[in-house]
Short mmCIF file of C-alpha atoms in Angstrom, two decimals:
data_model
loop_
_atom_site.label_atom_id
_atom_site.label_comp_id
_atom_site.label_asym_id
_atom_site.label_seq_id
_atom_site.Cartn_x
_atom_site.Cartn_y
_atom_site.Cartn_z
CA MET A 1489 0.00 0.00 0.00
CA PRO A 1490 1.58 3.30 -1.00
CA ALA A 1491 2.19 5.64 1.92
CA HIS A 1492 2.90 8.91 0.17
CA ILE A 1493 0.50 8.86 -2.76
CA LEU A 1494 -3.16 8.13 -3.32
CA VAL A 1495 -4.01 5.92 -6.26
CA GLU A 1496 -7.48 5.94 -7.76
CA PHE A 1497 -8.89 3.58 -10.35
CA GLN A 1498 -11.56 5.28 -12.40
CA PRO A 1499 -11.49 3.15 -15.56
CA PRO A 1500 -10.57 4.06 -18.23
CA ILE A 1501 -8.38 6.51 -16.35
CA GLY A 1502 -6.13 6.22 -13.33
CA ILE A 1503 -5.26 9.04 -10.97
CA ILE A 1504 -2.10 9.35 -8.91
CA ARG A 1505 -2.15 12.06 -6.25
CA LEU A 1506 0.94 13.06 -4.33
CA ASN A 1507 -0.07 13.03 -0.71
CA ARG A 1508 2.52 14.73 1.49
CA PRO A 1509 0.67 18.01 2.08
CA LYS A 1510 2.73 19.03 5.11
CA VAL A 1511 5.86 19.17 2.98
CA LEU A 1512 4.18 20.55 -0.15
CA ASN A 1513 4.54 17.11 -1.75
CA ALA A 1514 8.33 17.20 -1.63
CA LEU A 1515 9.80 14.34 -3.61
CA ASN A 1516 12.00 11.79 -1.92
CA PHE A 1517 13.11 8.34 -2.97
CA GLU A 1518 10.03 6.69 -1.46
CA VAL A 1519 7.50 8.96 -3.17
CA LEU A 1520 9.16 8.57 -6.54
CA LYS A 1521 9.26 4.81 -6.12
CA GLU A 1522 5.55 4.76 -5.34
CA ILE A 1523 4.71 6.98 -8.31
CA VAL A 1524 6.76 4.81 -10.67
CA GLU A 1525 5.21 1.61 -9.34
CA ALA A 1526 1.71 3.03 -9.72
CA LEU A 1527 2.44 4.10 -13.30
CA GLU A 1528 3.88 0.68 -14.12
CA ALA A 1529 0.79 -0.97 -12.64
CA PHE A 1530 -1.44 1.22 -14.78
CA ASP A 1531 0.66 0.40 -17.82
CA THR A 1532 -0.11 -3.29 -17.42
CA ASN A 1533 -3.76 -2.82 -16.49
CA GLU A 1534 -5.86 -3.18 -19.60
CA ASN A 1535 -8.72 -1.18 -18.06
CA ILE A 1536 -6.60 1.94 -17.75
CA ARG A 1537 -5.87 3.91 -20.89
CA ALA A 1538 -4.56 7.22 -19.51
CA THR A 1539 -3.24 8.48 -16.19
CA ILE A 1540 -3.47 11.76 -14.35
CA LEU A 1541 -0.65 12.81 -12.07
CA THR A 1542 -1.53 15.53 -9.59
CA GLY A 1543 -0.80 16.94 -6.15
CA ASN A 1544 -3.19 19.09 -4.18
CA ASP A 1545 -4.51 22.62 -4.66
CA GLU A 1546 -1.57 24.18 -2.86
CA ALA A 1547 1.23 22.26 -4.52
CA PHE A 1548 1.88 19.77 -7.29
CA SER A 1549 5.31 19.31 -5.76
CA ALA A 1550 7.62 21.94 -4.36
CA GLY A 1551 10.72 19.91 -5.20
CA ALA A 1552 13.17 17.46 -3.73
CA ASP A 1553 13.34 16.59 -0.07
CA ILE A 1554 16.25 18.77 0.97
CA LYS A 1555 16.74 16.96 4.28
CA GLU A 1556 17.27 13.70 2.44
CA LEU A 1557 19.80 15.31 0.13
CA SER A 1558 21.71 17.72 2.32
CA GLU A 1559 24.09 15.13 3.83
CA ALA A 1560 24.63 13.16 0.64
CA THR A 1561 28.01 12.59 -1.00
CA PRO A 1562 28.37 11.83 -4.71
CA VAL A 1563 28.92 8.15 -3.84
CA ASP A 1564 25.70 8.12 -1.79
CA LEU A 1565 23.84 9.48 -4.77
CA ILE A 1566 25.37 7.00 -7.20
CA LEU A 1567 24.53 4.07 -4.96
CA ARG A 1568 21.02 5.30 -4.16
CA ASN A 1569 20.60 5.82 -7.87
CA GLN A 1570 17.26 7.61 -7.64
CA PHE A 1571 17.63 8.79 -11.19
CA ALA A 1572 16.97 5.17 -12.13
CA LEU A 1573 13.44 5.85 -10.94
CA TRP A 1574 13.22 8.84 -13.23
CA ASP A 1575 14.42 6.61 -16.08
CA ARG A 1576 11.58 4.19 -15.37
CA LEU A 1577 9.14 7.12 -15.32
CA LYS A 1578 10.26 8.03 -18.79
CA LYS A 1579 9.36 4.54 -20.01
CA THR A 1580 5.64 4.86 -19.18
CA ALA A 1581 3.88 3.72 -22.32
CA LYS A 1582 0.44 5.15 -21.66
CA PRO A 1583 -0.19 8.90 -21.72
CA ILE A 1584 0.25 10.85 -18.48
CA ILE A 1585 -1.50 14.15 -17.94
CA ALA A 1586 -0.08 16.41 -15.24
CA ALA A 1587 -2.76 18.41 -13.41
CA VAL A 1588 -0.76 21.18 -11.74
CA SER A 1589 -2.00 23.56 -9.10
CA GLY A 1590 0.22 25.74 -6.95
CA TYR A 1591 3.92 24.97 -6.77
CA ALA A 1592 5.69 22.88 -9.41
CA LEU A 1593 9.26 23.71 -8.45
CA GLY A 1594 12.54 21.95 -8.96
CA GLY A 1595 11.89 18.22 -9.05
CA GLY A 1596 8.18 19.07 -9.12
CA CYS A 1597 8.62 21.01 -12.34
CA GLU A 1598 10.75 18.18 -13.72
CA LEU A 1599 8.08 15.67 -12.75
CA ALA A 1600 5.45 17.69 -14.61
CA MET A 1601 7.69 17.96 -17.64
CA ASN A 1602 8.02 14.17 -17.70
CA CYS A 1603 4.33 14.02 -18.41
CA ASP A 1604 2.79 14.21 -21.87
CA ILE A 1605 0.27 16.98 -21.34
CA ILE A 1606 0.20 19.67 -18.65
CA VAL A 1607 -2.99 21.30 -17.42
CA ALA A 1608 -2.44 24.16 -15.01
CA SER A 1609 -4.56 25.97 -12.51
CA GLU A 1610 -4.35 29.79 -12.65
CA THR A 1611 -2.44 29.51 -9.38
CA ALA A 1612 0.31 27.26 -10.75
CA LYS A 1613 3.92 28.37 -10.47
CA PHE A 1614 6.72 26.69 -12.36
CA GLY A 1615 10.37 27.09 -11.53
CA GLN A 1616 13.77 25.49 -11.21
CA PRO A 1617 15.08 27.08 -7.99
CA GLU A 1618 17.89 24.54 -7.45
CA ILE A 1619 20.43 27.30 -8.09
CA ASN A 1620 19.29 28.96 -4.84
CA ILE A 1621 20.62 26.08 -2.77
CA GLY A 1622 23.89 25.70 -4.59
CA VAL A 1623 22.98 22.95 -7.01
CA MET A 1624 21.27 22.67 -10.40
CA PRO A 1625 18.38 20.69 -11.87
CA GLY A 1626 19.33 17.01 -12.05
CA ALA A 1627 16.19 15.26 -13.22
CA GLY A 1628 15.92 16.65 -16.72
CA GLY A 1629 15.12 20.30 -16.02
CA THR A 1630 17.99 21.72 -18.06
CA GLN A 1631 17.10 19.52 -20.99
CA ARG A 1632 13.32 19.51 -21.04
CA LEU A 1633 12.78 23.15 -20.09
CA THR A 1634 15.22 24.28 -22.75
CA ARG A 1635 13.63 22.13 -25.45
CA THR A 1636 10.22 23.47 -24.46
CA ILE A 1637 10.68 27.19 -23.88
CA GLY A 1638 13.95 27.87 -25.64
CA LYS A 1639 17.49 28.59 -24.50
CA PHE A 1640 17.07 32.17 -23.36
CA ARG A 1641 14.03 31.74 -21.16
CA ALA A 1642 15.27 28.44 -19.77
CA MET A 1643 18.63 30.01 -19.01
CA GLU A 1644 16.99 32.85 -17.12
CA MET A 1645 14.75 30.57 -15.08
CA ILE A 1646 17.54 28.12 -14.27
CA LEU A 1647 20.24 30.68 -13.50
CA THR A 1648 18.07 33.10 -11.48
CA GLY A 1649 15.82 30.50 -9.88
CA GLN A 1650 12.82 32.75 -10.63
CA SER A 1651 9.45 31.09 -11.20
CA ILE A 1652 6.86 31.86 -13.83
CA ASN A 1653 3.12 31.81 -13.40
CA ALA A 1654 0.58 29.69 -15.27
CA ARG A 1655 -0.24 32.17 -18.00
CA GLU A 1656 3.42 32.90 -18.71
CA ALA A 1657 4.04 29.16 -18.84
CA GLU A 1658 1.17 28.79 -21.30
CA LYS A 1659 2.57 31.59 -23.43
CA HIS A 1660 5.96 29.87 -23.58
CA GLY A 1661 4.47 26.51 -24.48
CA LEU A 1662 5.23 24.82 -21.15
CA VAL A 1663 1.56 24.32 -20.33
CA ASN A 1664 -1.26 23.15 -22.62
CA LYS A 1665 -4.12 24.91 -20.88
CA VAL A 1666 -4.73 27.25 -17.95
CA VAL A 1667 -8.03 26.95 -16.13
CA PRO A 1668 -9.60 28.41 -12.96
CA ARG A 1669 -8.22 26.78 -9.84
CA GLU A 1670 -11.45 24.93 -9.13
CA LEU A 1671 -11.36 23.15 -12.46
CA TYR A 1672 -7.82 21.97 -13.12
CA LEU A 1673 -8.47 18.36 -12.19
CA ASP A 1674 -11.75 18.28 -14.12
CA GLU A 1675 -9.99 19.65 -17.19
CA ALA A 1676 -7.25 17.03 -16.88
CA LYS A 1677 -9.94 14.34 -16.60
CA LYS A 1678 -11.69 15.70 -19.70
CA ILE A 1679 -8.52 15.40 -21.73
CA ALA A 1680 -7.65 12.01 -20.25
CA LEU A 1681 -11.10 10.67 -21.13
CA GLN A 1682 -10.82 12.04 -24.64
CA ILE A 1683 -7.55 10.19 -25.14
CA ALA A 1684 -8.93 7.11 -23.42
CA SER A 1685 -11.65 6.91 -26.06
CA LYS A 1686 -9.11 6.52 -28.85
CA ALA A 1687 -7.48 3.28 -30.06
CA PRO A 1688 -5.08 2.41 -27.23
CA ILE A 1689 -2.32 0.92 -29.36
CA ALA A 1690 -2.41 3.87 -31.71
CA VAL A 1691 -2.16 6.15 -28.67
CA ARG A 1692 0.83 4.21 -27.36
CA LEU A 1693 2.69 4.20 -30.67
CA ALA A 1694 1.90 7.84 -31.40
CA LYS A 1695 3.22 8.86 -27.97
CA GLU A 1696 6.40 6.88 -28.63
CA ALA A 1697 6.89 8.62 -31.94
CA VAL A 1698 6.32 12.09 -30.51
CA LEU A 1699 8.91 11.44 -27.79
CA LYS A 1700 11.36 10.25 -30.41
CA ALA A 1701 11.19 13.65 -32.10
CA PHE A 1702 13.60 15.08 -29.52
CA ASP A 1703 16.10 12.25 -29.58
CA THR A 1704 16.71 11.68 -33.23
CA PRO A 1705 17.56 13.53 -36.41
CA LEU A 1706 14.58 14.13 -38.64
CA GLU A 1707 15.32 11.34 -41.10
CA GLU A 1708 15.58 8.76 -38.36
CA GLY A 1709 12.50 10.17 -36.65
CA LEU A 1710 10.51 9.89 -39.85
CA GLN A 1711 11.59 6.25 -40.23
CA PHE A 1712 10.55 5.52 -36.65
CA GLU A 1713 7.18 7.16 -37.21
CA ARG A 1714 6.68 5.22 -40.40
CA ARG A 1715 7.40 1.90 -38.74
CA ASN A 1716 4.91 2.65 -35.96
CA PHE A 1717 2.40 3.73 -38.59
CA TYR A 1718 2.79 0.41 -40.47
CA LEU A 1719 2.47 -1.53 -37.21
CA LEU A 1720 -0.95 -0.06 -36.57
CA PHE A 1721 -2.23 -1.65 -39.73
CA SER A 1722 -1.99 -5.00 -38.01
CA THR A 1723 -4.48 -3.96 -35.36
CA GLU A 1724 -8.18 -4.70 -35.20
CA ASP A 1725 -8.75 -1.17 -33.95
CA MET A 1726 -7.39 0.24 -37.21
CA LYS A 1727 -9.90 -1.82 -39.16
CA GLU A 1728 -12.69 -0.81 -36.81
CA GLY A 1729 -11.66 2.84 -36.91
CA MET A 1730 -11.68 3.05 -40.68
CA LYS A 1731 -14.85 0.99 -41.00
CA ALA A 1732 -16.64 3.25 -38.53
CA PHE A 1733 -15.49 6.29 -40.47
CA THR A 1734 -16.85 5.03 -43.77
CA GLU A 1735 -20.05 3.89 -42.09
CA LYS A 1736 -20.37 7.32 -40.48
CA ARG A 1737 -20.61 6.00 -36.92
CA SER A 1738 -18.45 6.15 -33.82
CA ALA A 1739 -15.69 3.63 -33.53
CA HIS A 1740 -15.55 1.09 -30.76
CA PHE A 1741 -11.94 0.43 -29.89
CA LYS A 1742 -10.88 -2.73 -28.09
CA GLY A 1743 -7.17 -2.18 -27.61
CA ARG A 1744 -6.13 -4.92 -29.98
CA MET B 705 -3.76 42.68 16.21
CA SER B 706 -3.89 46.38 17.13
CA TYR B 707 -3.31 48.88 14.39
CA GLU B 708 -1.68 52.31 14.62
CA THR B 709 -2.79 53.89 11.38
CA ILE B 710 -6.05 52.17 10.48
CA LEU B 711 -9.29 51.35 12.22
CA VAL B 712 -10.92 48.00 11.63
CA GLU B 713 -14.48 47.09 12.41
CA ASP B 714 -16.39 43.90 11.77
CA VAL B 715 -20.13 44.33 11.54
CA ALA B 716 -22.31 41.47 10.33
CA ASN B 717 -20.08 39.99 7.59
CA ILE B 718 -18.85 43.46 6.57
CA LYS B 719 -15.24 44.46 7.17
CA ARG B 720 -14.89 48.22 7.57
CA VAL B 721 -11.38 49.57 7.13
CA THR B 722 -10.78 53.25 7.89
CA LEU B 723 -7.53 54.94 6.98
CA ASN B 724 -6.81 56.73 10.20
CA ARG B 725 -4.26 59.57 10.06
CA PRO B 726 -6.74 62.41 9.76
CA SER B 727 -4.22 65.11 10.76
CA ALA B 728 -2.17 64.09 7.72
CA LEU B 729 -5.28 63.73 5.51
CA ASN B 730 -4.73 59.96 5.79
CA ALA B 731 -1.45 60.14 3.89
CA ILE B 732 -0.22 56.60 3.41
CA ASN B 733 3.04 56.24 5.30
CA ASP B 734 4.94 52.94 5.37
CA LYS B 735 3.15 51.84 8.54
CA MET B 736 -0.23 52.37 6.95
CA GLY B 737 0.92 50.50 3.87
CA GLU B 738 1.92 47.55 6.05
CA GLU B 739 -1.28 47.60 8.08
CA LEU B 740 -3.52 47.96 5.06
CA LEU B 741 -1.80 45.01 3.40
CA ASN B 742 -2.09 43.00 6.58
CA ILE B 743 -5.82 43.58 7.00
CA LEU B 744 -6.46 42.83 3.34
CA LYS B 745 -4.58 39.53 3.60
CA GLN B 746 -6.62 38.58 6.66
CA THR B 747 -9.84 39.58 4.92
CA ASP B 748 -8.95 37.42 1.93
CA LYS B 749 -8.71 34.33 4.11
CA ASP B 750 -11.69 35.09 6.38
CA SER B 751 -14.78 33.42 4.97
CA ARG B 752 -16.99 35.30 7.43
CA VAL B 753 -16.25 38.56 5.62
CA ARG B 754 -18.56 38.91 2.62
CA CYS B 755 -18.08 42.60 1.83
CA VAL B 756 -15.39 45.22 2.49
CA VAL B 757 -15.73 48.97 2.89
CA ILE B 758 -12.65 51.20 2.77
CA THR B 759 -12.88 54.82 3.83
CA GLY B 760 -10.93 57.64 5.44
CA ALA B 761 -11.18 59.27 8.84
CA GLY B 762 -11.86 62.99 8.90
CA ARG B 763 -12.36 65.13 5.82
CA ALA B 764 -10.24 63.24 3.29
CA PHE B 765 -10.25 59.71 1.91
CA SER B 766 -6.48 59.82 1.46
CA ALA B 767 -3.94 62.35 0.26
CA GLY B 768 -1.78 59.54 -1.14
CA GLU B 769 1.86 58.75 -0.46
CA ASP B 770 3.32 60.33 2.65
CA VAL B 771 5.73 62.87 1.19
CA GLN B 772 7.49 63.47 4.51
CA GLY B 773 8.59 59.86 4.52
CA LEU B 774 9.82 60.21 0.93
CA ARG B 775 11.91 63.24 1.77
CA GLU B 776 13.49 61.43 4.70
CA ARG B 777 14.57 58.70 2.36
CA TYR B 778 16.12 61.15 -0.10
CA GLY B 779 17.84 62.98 2.71
CA SER B 780 19.80 59.88 3.71
CA GLY B 781 22.11 60.30 0.70
CA THR B 782 21.22 57.37 -1.49
CA HIS B 783 18.55 57.84 -4.13
CA PRO B 784 15.93 55.22 -3.45
CA SER B 785 14.27 53.31 -6.24
CA LEU B 786 10.72 54.57 -6.42
CA GLY B 787 9.88 51.57 -8.56
CA ASP B 788 11.01 49.20 -5.83
CA HIS B 789 9.08 51.29 -3.31
CA LEU B 790 5.93 50.79 -5.38
CA ARG B 791 6.59 47.10 -5.90
CA LYS B 792 7.06 46.52 -2.22
CA LYS B 793 4.41 48.82 -0.76
CA TYR B 794 1.59 49.41 -3.20
CA HIS B 795 1.56 46.60 -5.71
CA PRO B 796 0.61 43.90 -3.20
CA ILE B 797 -2.22 46.12 -1.91
CA ILE B 798 -3.60 46.86 -5.36
CA GLN B 799 -3.27 43.25 -6.51
CA LEU B 800 -5.09 42.07 -3.41
CA ILE B 801 -7.95 44.54 -3.82
CA ARG B 802 -8.50 43.08 -7.29
CA SER B 803 -7.99 39.47 -6.31
CA ILE B 804 -9.96 39.29 -3.04
CA GLU B 805 -13.10 37.50 -4.12
CA LYS B 806 -15.49 39.71 -2.21
CA PRO B 807 -17.02 43.06 -3.22
CA ILE B 808 -14.96 46.05 -2.04
CA ILE B 809 -16.55 49.50 -1.74
CA ALA B 810 -14.51 52.71 -1.58
CA LYS B 811 -16.54 55.11 0.54
CA LEU B 812 -15.24 58.48 -0.63
CA ASN B 813 -15.74 60.74 2.34
CA GLY B 814 -13.41 63.34 0.85
CA ILE B 815 -10.56 63.79 -1.55
CA ALA B 816 -8.65 60.76 -2.85
CA ALA B 817 -5.35 61.96 -4.27
CA GLY B 818 -2.34 60.22 -5.77
CA SER B 819 -2.01 56.67 -4.53
CA GLY B 820 -5.13 57.31 -2.46
CA ALA B 821 -6.95 57.73 -5.77
CA SER B 822 -5.28 54.56 -7.04
CA ILE B 823 -6.68 52.62 -4.10
CA ALA B 824 -10.14 54.09 -4.64
CA LEU B 825 -10.00 53.27 -8.36
CA ALA B 826 -8.92 49.70 -7.67
CA CYS B 827 -12.05 49.01 -5.62
CA ASP B 828 -15.18 47.47 -7.14
CA PHE B 829 -17.47 50.37 -6.24
CA ARG B 830 -17.00 54.04 -5.45
CA ILE B 831 -19.71 55.88 -3.53
CA ALA B 832 -18.83 59.51 -2.99
CA LEU B 833 -19.90 62.63 -1.14
CA GLU B 834 -20.73 65.53 -3.44
CA GLU B 835 -17.74 67.42 -2.09
CA ALA B 836 -15.40 64.46 -2.52
CA GLY B 837 -13.06 64.25 -5.46
CA LEU B 838 -10.28 62.38 -7.19
CA LYS B 839 -6.94 63.98 -7.92
CA LEU B 840 -4.26 62.32 -10.03
CA ALA B 841 -1.69 64.39 -8.19
CA PHE B 842 1.37 62.56 -9.50
CA VAL B 843 2.48 64.92 -12.24
CA GLY B 844 2.43 67.79 -9.76
CA MET B 845 5.28 65.93 -8.03
CA GLY B 846 7.07 65.38 -11.31
CA LEU B 847 6.02 61.75 -11.23
CA VAL B 848 3.80 59.44 -13.26
CA PRO B 849 0.51 57.95 -12.13
CA ASP B 850 1.22 54.76 -10.22
CA SER B 851 -0.30 51.98 -8.15
CA GLY B 852 -2.63 51.07 -10.97
CA SER B 853 -4.17 54.50 -11.49
CA SER B 854 -3.04 54.73 -15.14
CA TYR B 855 -4.51 51.30 -15.73
CA PHE B 856 -7.82 51.68 -13.91
CA LEU B 857 -8.42 55.25 -15.04
CA THR B 858 -7.84 54.54 -18.72
CA ARG B 859 -10.06 51.46 -18.57
CA LEU B 860 -12.80 53.37 -16.81
CA ILE B 861 -12.89 56.54 -18.90
CA GLY B 862 -10.74 55.99 -21.98
CA PRO B 863 -7.36 57.44 -22.96
CA ALA B 864 -8.53 60.93 -23.89
CA ARG B 865 -10.16 61.76 -20.59
CA ALA B 866 -7.58 59.84 -18.60
CA SER B 867 -4.82 61.91 -20.20
CA GLU B 868 -6.65 65.08 -19.33
CA LEU B 869 -6.99 64.15 -15.67
CA ILE B 870 -3.46 62.78 -15.42
CA MET B 871 -1.70 65.60 -17.22
CA SER B 872 -3.61 68.41 -15.58
CA GLY B 873 -3.52 66.83 -12.15
CA ARG B 874 -6.75 68.64 -11.40
CA THR B 875 -9.27 67.56 -8.81
CA ILE B 876 -12.33 66.08 -10.41
CA LYS B 877 -15.28 66.52 -8.10
CA ALA B 878 -17.69 63.66 -7.47
CA PRO B 879 -20.61 64.83 -9.65
CA GLU B 880 -18.36 65.19 -12.73
CA ALA B 881 -16.63 61.92 -11.83
CA ALA B 882 -19.99 60.16 -11.70
CA GLN B 883 -20.89 61.50 -15.12
CA LEU B 884 -17.70 60.01 -16.48
CA GLY B 885 -18.30 56.68 -14.80
CA LEU B 886 -15.44 57.09 -12.33
CA VAL B 887 -17.75 57.03 -9.38
CA ASN B 888 -20.85 54.85 -9.09
CA GLU B 889 -22.96 57.17 -7.00
CA VAL B 890 -22.84 60.65 -5.51
CA VAL B 891 -24.75 61.37 -2.32
CA PRO B 892 -25.23 64.33 0.02
CA ALA B 893 -23.21 64.20 3.25
CA SER B 894 -26.20 63.21 5.34
CA GLU B 895 -26.78 60.17 3.13
CA LEU B 896 -23.28 58.73 2.74
CA ASP B 897 -23.31 56.38 5.71
CA ARG B 898 -26.80 55.14 5.02
CA ARG B 899 -26.22 54.58 1.32
CA VAL B 900 -22.93 52.74 1.77
CA ASN B 901 -24.33 50.60 4.58
CA GLU B 902 -27.31 49.74 2.44
CA LEU B 903 -25.10 48.65 -0.45
CA ALA B 904 -22.65 46.82 1.81
CA GLU B 905 -25.45 44.93 3.55
CA ARG B 906 -27.05 43.95 0.28
CA LEU B 907 -23.71 42.68 -1.02
CA ALA B 908 -22.80 40.98 2.26
CA ASN B 909 -26.07 39.04 2.08
CA GLY B 910 -25.45 38.12 -1.52
CA PRO B 911 -24.12 34.95 -3.14
CA THR B 912 -20.52 35.66 -2.19
CA LYS B 913 -18.98 32.94 -4.33
CA ALA B 914 -20.78 34.17 -7.45
CA LEU B 915 -19.83 37.75 -6.65
CA GLY B 916 -16.21 36.76 -6.22
CA LEU B 917 -16.12 34.69 -9.39
CA SER B 918 -17.72 37.58 -11.30
CA LYS B 919 -14.82 39.70 -10.16
CA ARG B 920 -12.45 37.31 -11.93
CA LEU B 921 -14.47 37.69 -15.12
CA VAL B 922 -14.57 41.47 -14.95
CA ASN B 923 -10.83 41.57 -14.25
CA ARG B 924 -10.13 39.65 -17.41
CA ALA B 925 -12.87 40.83 -19.75
CA ILE B 926 -11.02 43.68 -21.41
CA THR B 927 -7.85 41.73 -22.13
CA VAL B 928 -9.30 38.76 -23.98
CA ASP B 929 -11.25 38.25 -27.18
CA LEU B 930 -14.85 37.06 -27.35
CA SER B 931 -14.14 33.32 -27.61
CA GLU B 932 -11.79 33.42 -24.66
CA ALA B 933 -14.29 35.48 -22.64
CA LEU B 934 -17.09 33.03 -23.46
CA GLU B 935 -14.90 30.11 -22.45
CA TYR B 936 -13.85 31.84 -19.22
CA GLU B 937 -17.51 32.54 -18.40
CA ALA B 938 -18.46 28.93 -19.10
CA GLU B 939 -15.70 27.61 -16.84
CA HIS B 940 -16.79 29.87 -14.03
CA GLN B 941 -20.44 29.04 -14.54
CA ASP B 942 -19.46 25.43 -13.93
CA ILE B 943 -17.99 26.50 -10.62
CA ALA B 944 -20.84 28.85 -9.66
CA GLY B 945 -23.38 26.22 -10.63
CA ARG B 946 -22.01 23.92 -7.94
CA THR B 947 -22.53 26.37 -5.08
CA SER B 948 -25.31 25.96 -2.51
CA ASP B 949 -26.30 29.55 -3.14
CA HIS B 950 -27.10 28.70 -6.75
CA LEU B 951 -29.32 25.83 -5.69
CA GLU B 952 -30.96 28.06 -3.10
CA ALA B 953 -31.61 30.72 -5.75
CA VAL B 954 -33.21 28.20 -8.09
CA ASN B 955 -35.43 26.83 -5.34
CA ALA B 956 -36.36 30.31 -4.17
CA PHE B 957 -37.28 31.33 -7.69
CA LEU B 958 -39.52 28.32 -8.23
CA GLU B 959 -41.04 28.66 -4.77
CA LYS B 960 -41.67 32.34 -5.49
CA ARG B 961 -39.75 33.58 -2.47
CA GLU B 962 -36.61 35.58 -1.69
CA PRO B 963 -33.40 33.54 -1.68
CA LYS B 964 -31.39 33.37 1.50
CA PHE B 965 -27.72 33.28 0.56
CA SER B 966 -25.11 31.80 2.86
CA GLY B 967 -22.12 32.87 0.81
CA LYS B 968 -21.18 29.28 0.02
#
C-alpha cells in the first residue's frame, strides 16, 4: 500500500495524487518509487488507458526533499541511484496528464515535464530554484525546459531561480491549458477521457513517436514514425476505426 | 492585532477599514501601507467577511503617499528606487484589492489623491460625497501615475479623458466623476453612511462565491477576445453552478420567495 501517494482507479483513467501536504509534496526516494510503481501498474492494467498525475490545490510538488539530500556525497547518490526511478518514469507507455496547481518547483517542475500533457490551474507556479541552494536541476530540467521554452528563457529561469506563473508558462508553451483553480483536475480528466476513447495501441505508438522527435535527427524520426504507422495496420482497432469512419458511426476500440 | 494607522471594524459579515491619520489627511506612510496590506490579507482568508468597505477618517479619503517619509529617504544620501518602493508597498495592496473575491466598496468621504486615488479606483465600487473628489496628483510631483491609477483610469474613462486628468492633475469633483463613470454614486453628506451601509449589507447578504467569481471575469474581460471570454464565463459558470447559493436561488425562484444566501 503506497504511503505517500493516493491511487485511484476510475477506468478508463487512473489518478495518482501526491499526498505529502505538510511538505508541499516534496519528492523523496520513497515517493518517486511509489509513483513509478503506480504508473507501471497502470501500464499493465488493460482497463486503464490514460493516467493523471496531480498533487493538491496548494502544490503539485515543491521539489526534492532537501533533508534527504543535504548530507549526501556523490557516492551516496550514485549508490542510491534515484535517477533510475526517473528513467523508469520516462518509459511509461500510456499517456500521463499532469494536473498542476500551486507549486511545481525543482523536481516538481521536472516531474510535470516528464508528463505528456500539462494542465495548469491559474495559481500554478513553475520554476527550477535549485540554483538557490547551490545545485542545479538534475532530473531533466535543463534539458526539457530548454527544449520546451527555448534557451534564453530556460537560461533565465535556471540561473536566477525565478518562477513563472501559469499564464506565462502557457505563453511559452510549457503548459497546454490554464483553467480556474477549481477546475484543473476536471480539465485534466476531460482530456484524459478524450484520449482514453481513442485506439489504445495507436495512442501508445503515437506517444512513442512524438517522444522520439527530440532524440533523433529528422530522417531517423521519420523512419521511426513510419514503422509505428505500419504496425498499426496490423491492429483490429485500425480496421474498426476506418470501418466506422466510412459507415459514419463512432468507432468502438478494443485495444487490440 | 492592534493597528496604529487604520481602524478596523467587523459588523455582520462586513469588514470596515478606515484609513486613520486624519491630521495628515490619511497620507499613506509605510506603517499604513503595512497595516492595510495586513488587514487585506486577513480579509482574503476570512470566509466570514462577505463585503469590504474602505474609507478615510476625517475630511479626506487619502492624500496619497506620505511625502514626509519620501523626503526622509532622499535625505539619507542614497537615491531610493521609487519603482522598488511601489513594488514593495503598493503593488501587493492593489493586486489584493483586485484578487480578493469579495465586493470592495470605496466610501469616498473626501478627496482621494495620488495613490489614495489609485486605491479608490482599484475598488469594485466608489460611492462619494458631493464634495469628494479624485486627484491624479502625481504629475504635480514630477512623477507618473502609479499603483494602478493609469490602468484603472484609462479602462474606466478611456485614454482621452484619462490623459486630461493625469496631465492636468486637477481635482475632479464627485458629480463630474460620476458623469464620467469614475464614481458609481454621488450622495449628500447626510446620506453617505446610510447609502454605503445599504449597499454593503445587500452585497454581504449576496451569493458571495458568485460575486467573487464575477470579479475574476470582470478583471479579465477587457484583455481577452470574445471566444476566450465566453470560455472563461463557461468555466466559471461550472464552478458557480455547484454552489449551494445557486441551488438556493433556483429553489427560491420556483417557490416564489426571496433567496437566503449563505455565501457558500
